[in-house]
Amino acid sequence: MKVYTHFYNVGKDSFRWRTLLQCGDSWNIIGTVVMKNPGTAAPKSIVDDSKTLSNLSKFDKSNDDWYEFSADSTMNCVGELLAFYYDKHSSKELNGIIQIFNLFYLKDENLLSALKKDKYSSWCRFGSGQEMLAYDIKNLRMPIYLGFADLAFKKKYRESA
């Protein structure tokens, strides 16, 4: 599984958005997952291959750099979840893109820490949280798995969830 995403640092904080998990060689969307926030996956390198960038540009018209990231355990579980959905033995049998969206995009493996930071974060690549939410909703594709659990009941995230 390859992981492509936009990423950048603001001070001590990191943000990751428009995450795509590529299983196999296809660039067709085979599912979407909405989770809490980006966790432990780490940047490996900036994407500079023209063929890959051409395919990635179909998902996002921004001028933001694309990065290849390592896959974390949650991403691997997402792959297995979609494999189960498609009646496959493992994610290695999938061929396509799984999109990951989040309720917020501050990257931190510790959810409590991320929630505290997000409380004071004014970061948003699209001008406002509502614009980011509208962008995410517009790009949802079936099947969709909602994996944000009880975060949906917190006042700040309820509407987005």
PDB file of C-alpha atoms in Angstrom:
ATOM      1  CA  MET A   1       0.000   0.000   0.000  1.00  0.00           C
ATOM      2  CA  LYS A   2       1.254   3.447  -0.931  1.00  0.00           C
ATOM      3  CA  VAL A   3       0.165   6.549   0.963  1.00  0.00           C
ATOM      4  CA  TYR A   4      -0.058   9.963  -0.696  1.00  0.00           C
ATOM      5  CA  THR A   5      -1.053  13.131   1.103  1.00  0.00           C
ATOM      6  CA  HIS A   6      -0.568  16.857   1.499  1.00  0.00           C
ATOM      7  CA  PHE A   7       1.437  17.804   4.563  1.00  0.00           C
ATOM      8  CA  TYR A   8       3.143  20.719   6.203  1.00  0.00           C
ATOM      9  CA  ASN A   9       4.352  22.074   9.523  1.00  0.00           C
ATOM     10  CA  VAL A  10       3.199  25.209  11.321  1.00  0.00           C
ATOM     11  CA  GLY A  11       5.546  25.806  14.221  1.00  0.00           C
ATOM     12  CA  LYS A  12       5.601  22.587  16.262  1.00  0.00           C
ATOM     13  CA  ASP A  13       2.368  21.297  14.740  1.00  0.00           C
ATOM     14  CA  SER A  14       1.907  19.236  11.594  1.00  0.00           C
ATOM     15  CA  PHE A  15      -1.130  19.005   9.355  1.00  0.00           C
ATOM     16  CA  ARG A  16      -1.985  16.238   6.901  1.00  0.00           C
ATOM     17  CA  TRP A  17      -4.961  16.306   4.556  1.00  0.00           C
ATOM     18  CA  ARG A  18      -6.302  14.708   1.369  1.00  0.00           C
ATOM     19  CA  THR A  19      -4.814  11.332   2.255  1.00  0.00           C
ATOM     20  CA  LEU A  20      -5.025   8.595  -0.363  1.00  0.00           C
ATOM     21  CA  LEU A  21      -4.160   4.949   0.191  1.00  0.00           C
ATOM     22  CA  GLN A  22      -3.265   3.247  -3.072  1.00  0.00           C
ATOM     23  CA  CYS A  23      -3.711  -0.517  -3.175  1.00  0.00           C
ATOM     24  CA  GLY A  24      -2.420  -2.039  -6.385  1.00  0.00           C
ATOM     25  CA  ASP A  25      -1.971   0.138  -9.475  1.00  0.00           C
ATOM     26  CA  SER A  26      -5.421   1.617 -10.065  1.00  0.00           C
ATOM     27  CA  TRP A  27      -6.250   5.268  -9.393  1.00  0.00           C
ATOM     28  CA  ASN A  28     -10.010   4.641  -9.179  1.00  0.00           C
ATOM     29  CA  ILE A  29     -11.640   5.348  -5.816  1.00  0.00           C
ATOM     30  CA  ILE A  30     -12.836   2.165  -4.120  1.00  0.00           C
ATOM     31  CA  GLY A  31     -13.888   3.643  -0.769  1.00  0.00           C
ATOM     32  CA  THR A  32     -13.731   6.429   1.762  1.00  0.00           C
ATOM     33  CA  VAL A  33     -13.047   6.507   5.485  1.00  0.00           C
ATOM     34  CA  VAL A  34     -13.720   9.463   7.786  1.00  0.00           C
ATOM     35  CA  MET A  35     -11.652   9.356  10.974  1.00  0.00           C
ATOM     36  CA  LYS A  36     -10.753  11.591  13.905  1.00  0.00           C
ATOM     37  CA  ASN A  37      -7.367  13.071  13.012  1.00  0.00           C
ATOM     38  CA  PRO A  38      -4.103  12.067  11.325  1.00  0.00           C
ATOM     39  CA  GLY A  39      -1.921   9.938  13.578  1.00  0.00           C
ATOM     40  CA  THR A  40       1.455   8.242  13.319  1.00  0.00           C
ATOM     41  CA  ALA A  41       2.102   7.943   9.581  1.00  0.00           C
ATOM     42  CA  ALA A  42       5.241   9.873   8.686  1.00  0.00           C
ATOM     43  CA  PRO A  43       6.528  11.582   5.544  1.00  0.00           C
ATOM     44  CA  LYS A  44       8.948   9.559   3.431  1.00  0.00           C
ATOM     45  CA  SER A  45       9.522  11.902   0.509  1.00  0.00           C
ATOM     46  CA  ILE A  46       8.002  14.587  -1.640  1.00  0.00           C
ATOM     47  CA  VAL A  47       6.377  13.191  -4.785  1.00  0.00           C
ATOM     48  CA  ASP A  48       8.236  14.391  -7.859  1.00  0.00           C
ATOM     49  CA  ASP A  49       7.437  11.654 -10.391  1.00  0.00           C
ATOM     50  CA  SER A  50       5.449  13.302 -13.206  1.00  0.00           C
ATOM     51  CA  LYS A  51       3.209  10.282 -13.863  1.00  0.00           C
ATOM     52  CA  THR A  52       2.268   9.981 -10.179  1.00  0.00           C
ATOM     53  CA  LEU A  53       1.706  13.741  -9.911  1.00  0.00           C
ATOM     54  CA  SER A  54      -0.514  13.633 -12.987  1.00  0.00           C
ATOM     55  CA  ASN A  55      -2.677  10.951 -11.365  1.00  0.00           C
ATOM     56  CA  LEU A  56      -2.752  12.783  -8.017  1.00  0.00           C
ATOM     57  CA  SER A  57      -3.830  16.018  -9.716  1.00  0.00           C
ATOM     58  CA  LYS A  58      -7.135  14.312 -10.563  1.00  0.00           C
ATOM     59  CA  PHE A  59      -7.951  14.274  -6.827  1.00  0.00           C
ATOM     60  CA  ASP A  60      -6.903  17.771  -5.916  1.00  0.00           C
ATOM     61  CA  LYS A  61      -6.275  20.911  -7.938  1.00  0.00           C
ATOM     62  CA  SER A  62      -4.348  22.664  -5.161  1.00  0.00           C
ATOM     63  CA  ASN A  63      -0.790  23.883  -5.541  1.00  0.00           C
ATOM     64  CA  ASP A  64       0.211  22.068  -2.361  1.00  0.00           C
ATOM     65  CA  ASP A  65       2.986  19.494  -2.623  1.00  0.00           C
ATOM     66  CA  TRP A  66       2.105  15.824  -2.472  1.00  0.00           C
ATOM     67  CA  TYR A  67       4.123  13.583  -0.155  1.00  0.00           C
ATOM     68  CA  GLU A  68       4.522   9.863   0.050  1.00  0.00           C
ATOM     69  CA  PHE A  69       4.020   8.737   3.638  1.00  0.00           C
ATOM     70  CA  SER A  70       4.573   5.529   5.517  1.00  0.00           C
ATOM     71  CA  ALA A  71       1.403   3.600   6.321  1.00  0.00           C
ATOM     72  CA  ASP A  72       0.514   3.419  10.007  1.00  0.00           C
ATOM     73  CA  SER A  73      -1.392   0.604  11.731  1.00  0.00           C
ATOM     74  CA  THR A  74      -4.728   2.394  11.353  1.00  0.00           C
ATOM     75  CA  MET A  75      -4.217   2.744   7.595  1.00  0.00           C
ATOM     76  CA  ASN A  76      -3.419  -0.955   7.375  1.00  0.00           C
ATOM     77  CA  CYS A  77      -6.654  -1.700   9.276  1.00  0.00           C
ATOM     78  CA  VAL A  78      -8.558   0.535   6.838  1.00  0.00           C
ATOM     79  CA  GLY A  79      -7.152  -1.533   3.972  1.00  0.00           C
ATOM     80  CA  GLU A  80      -8.271  -4.737   5.667  1.00  0.00           C
ATOM     81  CA  LEU A  81     -11.722  -3.264   6.347  1.00  0.00           C
ATOM     82  CA  LEU A  82     -12.213  -2.485   2.650  1.00  0.00           C
ATOM     83  CA  ALA A  83     -10.842  -5.911   1.709  1.00  0.00           C
ATOM     84  CA  PHE A  84     -13.538  -7.462   3.910  1.00  0.00           C
ATOM     85  CA  TYR A  85     -16.163  -5.246   2.275  1.00  0.00           C
ATOM     86  CA  TYR A  86     -15.076  -6.424  -1.180  1.00  0.00           C
ATOM     87  CA  ASP A  87     -14.868 -10.072  -0.039  1.00  0.00           C
ATOM     88  CA  LYS A  88     -11.076 -10.241  -0.454  1.00  0.00           C
ATOM     89  CA  HIS A  89      -8.652 -12.124   1.779  1.00  0.00           C
ATOM     90  CA  SER A  90      -6.449  -9.079   2.378  1.00  0.00           C
ATOM     91  CA  SER A  91      -5.810  -5.517   1.254  1.00  0.00           C
ATOM     92  CA  LYS A  92      -3.105  -6.886  -1.074  1.00  0.00           C
ATOM     93  CA  GLU A  93      -5.941  -8.085  -3.315  1.00  0.00           C
ATOM     94  CA  LEU A  94      -7.478  -4.598  -3.604  1.00  0.00           C
ATOM     95  CA  ASN A  95      -6.834  -2.407  -6.617  1.00  0.00           C
ATOM     96  CA  GLY A  96      -7.678   1.262  -6.176  1.00  0.00           C
ATOM     97  CA  ILE A  97      -7.683   4.308  -3.945  1.00  0.00           C
ATOM     98  CA  ILE A  98      -9.101   4.517  -0.442  1.00  0.00           C
ATOM     99  CA  GLN A  99      -9.630   8.130   0.608  1.00  0.00           C
ATOM    100  CA  ILE A 100      -9.148   9.222   4.204  1.00  0.00           C
ATOM    101  CA  PHE A 101     -10.854  12.325   5.521  1.00  0.00           C
ATOM    102  CA  ASN A 102     -10.751  13.522   9.125  1.00  0.00           C
ATOM    103  CA  LEU A 103     -12.878  15.576  11.498  1.00  0.00           C
ATOM    104  CA  PHE A 104      -9.770  17.712  11.972  1.00  0.00           C
ATOM    105  CA  TYR A 105      -6.378  17.650  10.308  1.00  0.00           C
ATOM    106  CA  LEU A 106      -3.887  18.310  13.087  1.00  0.00           C
ATOM    107  CA  LYS A 107      -1.437  15.393  13.029  1.00  0.00           C
ATOM    108  CA  ASP A 108      -0.825  13.898  16.459  1.00  0.00           C
ATOM    109  CA  GLU A 109      -0.879  10.258  17.516  1.00  0.00           C
ATOM    110  CA  ASN A 110      -2.164  11.213  20.971  1.00  0.00           C
ATOM    111  CA  LEU A 111      -5.821  12.161  20.569  1.00  0.00           C
ATOM    112  CA  LEU A 112      -6.019  14.086  23.868  1.00  0.00           C
ATOM    113  CA  SER A 113      -2.997  16.144  22.897  1.00  0.00           C
ATOM    114  CA  ALA A 114      -4.419  16.704  19.402  1.00  0.00           C
ATOM    115  CA  LEU A 115      -7.757  17.840  20.821  1.00  0.00           C
ATOM    116  CA  LYS A 116      -6.033  20.361  23.091  1.00  0.00           C
ATOM    117  CA  LYS A 117      -3.950  21.714  20.210  1.00  0.00           C
ATOM    118  CA  ASP A 118      -6.932  21.800  17.849  1.00  0.00           C
ATOM    119  CA  LYS A 119      -8.816  23.927  20.372  1.00  0.00           C
ATOM    120  CA  TYR A 120      -6.346  26.748  19.681  1.00  0.00           C
ATOM    121  CA  SER A 121      -5.506  25.975  16.078  1.00  0.00           C
ATOM    122  CA  SER A 122      -6.743  28.400  13.457  1.00  0.00           C
ATOM    123  CA  TRP A 123      -5.147  26.446  10.608  1.00  0.00           C
ATOM    124  CA  CYS A 124      -7.298  25.689   7.632  1.00  0.00           C
ATOM    125  CA  ARG A 125      -6.041  25.375   4.081  1.00  0.00           C
ATOM    126  CA  PHE A 126      -9.380  26.460   2.642  1.00  0.00           C
ATOM    127  CA  GLY A 127     -10.016  29.611   4.665  1.00  0.00           C
ATOM    128  CA  SER A 128     -12.496  28.168   7.144  1.00  0.00           C
ATOM    129  CA  GLY A 129     -13.501  24.895   8.724  1.00  0.00           C
ATOM    130  CA  GLN A 130     -16.820  25.085   6.871  1.00  0.00           C
ATOM    131  CA  GLU A 131     -15.066  25.323   3.506  1.00  0.00           C
ATOM    132  CA  MET A 132     -12.880  22.343   4.394  1.00  0.00           C
ATOM    133  CA  LEU A 133     -15.963  20.382   5.442  1.00  0.00           C
ATOM    134  CA  ALA A 134     -17.754  21.261   2.193  1.00  0.00           C
ATOM    135  CA  TYR A 135     -14.686  20.135   0.220  1.00  0.00           C
ATOM    136  CA  ASP A 136     -14.569  16.833   2.101  1.00  0.00           C
ATOM    137  CA  ILE A 137     -18.291  16.156   1.674  1.00  0.00           C
ATOM    138  CA  LYS A 138     -18.102  16.929  -2.044  1.00  0.00           C
ATOM    139  CA  ASN A 139     -15.354  14.332  -2.445  1.00  0.00           C
ATOM    140  CA  LEU A 140     -16.912  11.458  -0.481  1.00  0.00           C
ATOM    141  CA  ARG A 141     -17.343   8.265  -2.508  1.00  0.00           C
ATOM    142  CA  MET A 142     -19.081   5.033  -1.563  1.00  0.00           C
ATOM    143  CA  PRO A 143     -18.603   2.854   0.345  1.00  0.00           C
ATOM    144  CA  ILE A 144     -18.046   5.178   3.298  1.00  0.00           C
ATOM    145  CA  TYR A 145     -16.899   4.051   6.742  1.00  0.00           C
ATOM    146  CA  LEU A 146     -17.256   6.470   9.643  1.00  0.00           C
ATOM    147  CA  GLY A 147     -14.451   5.787  12.092  1.00  0.00           C
ATOM    148  CA  PHE A 148     -14.528   8.727  14.483  1.00  0.00           C
ATOM    149  CA  ALA A 149     -16.444   7.028  17.330  1.00  0.00           C
ATOM    150  CA  ASP A 150     -17.391   9.245  20.277  1.00  0.00           C
ATOM    151  CA  LEU A 151     -15.669  12.322  18.870  1.00  0.00           C
ATOM    152  CA  ALA A 152     -18.972  12.863  17.034  1.00  0.00           C
ATOM    153  CA  PHE A 153     -20.553  13.747  20.384  1.00  0.00           C
ATOM    154  CA  LYS A 154     -18.131  16.561  21.220  1.00  0.00           C
ATOM    155  CA  LYS A 155     -19.707  19.929  20.526  1.00  0.00           C
ATOM    156  CA  LYS A 156     -16.885  21.187  18.274  1.00  0.00           C
ATOM    157  CA  TYR A 157     -17.053  18.151  15.952  1.00  0.00           C
ATOM    158  CA  ARG A 158     -20.752  17.247  16.105  1.00  0.00           C
ATOM    159  CA  GLU A 159     -21.817  19.148  12.994  1.00  0.00           C
ATOM    160  CA  SER A 160     -18.879  17.907  10.931  1.00  0.00           C
ATOM    161  CA  ALA A 161     -19.527  14.313  12.018  1.00  0.00           C
TER     162      ALA A 161
END
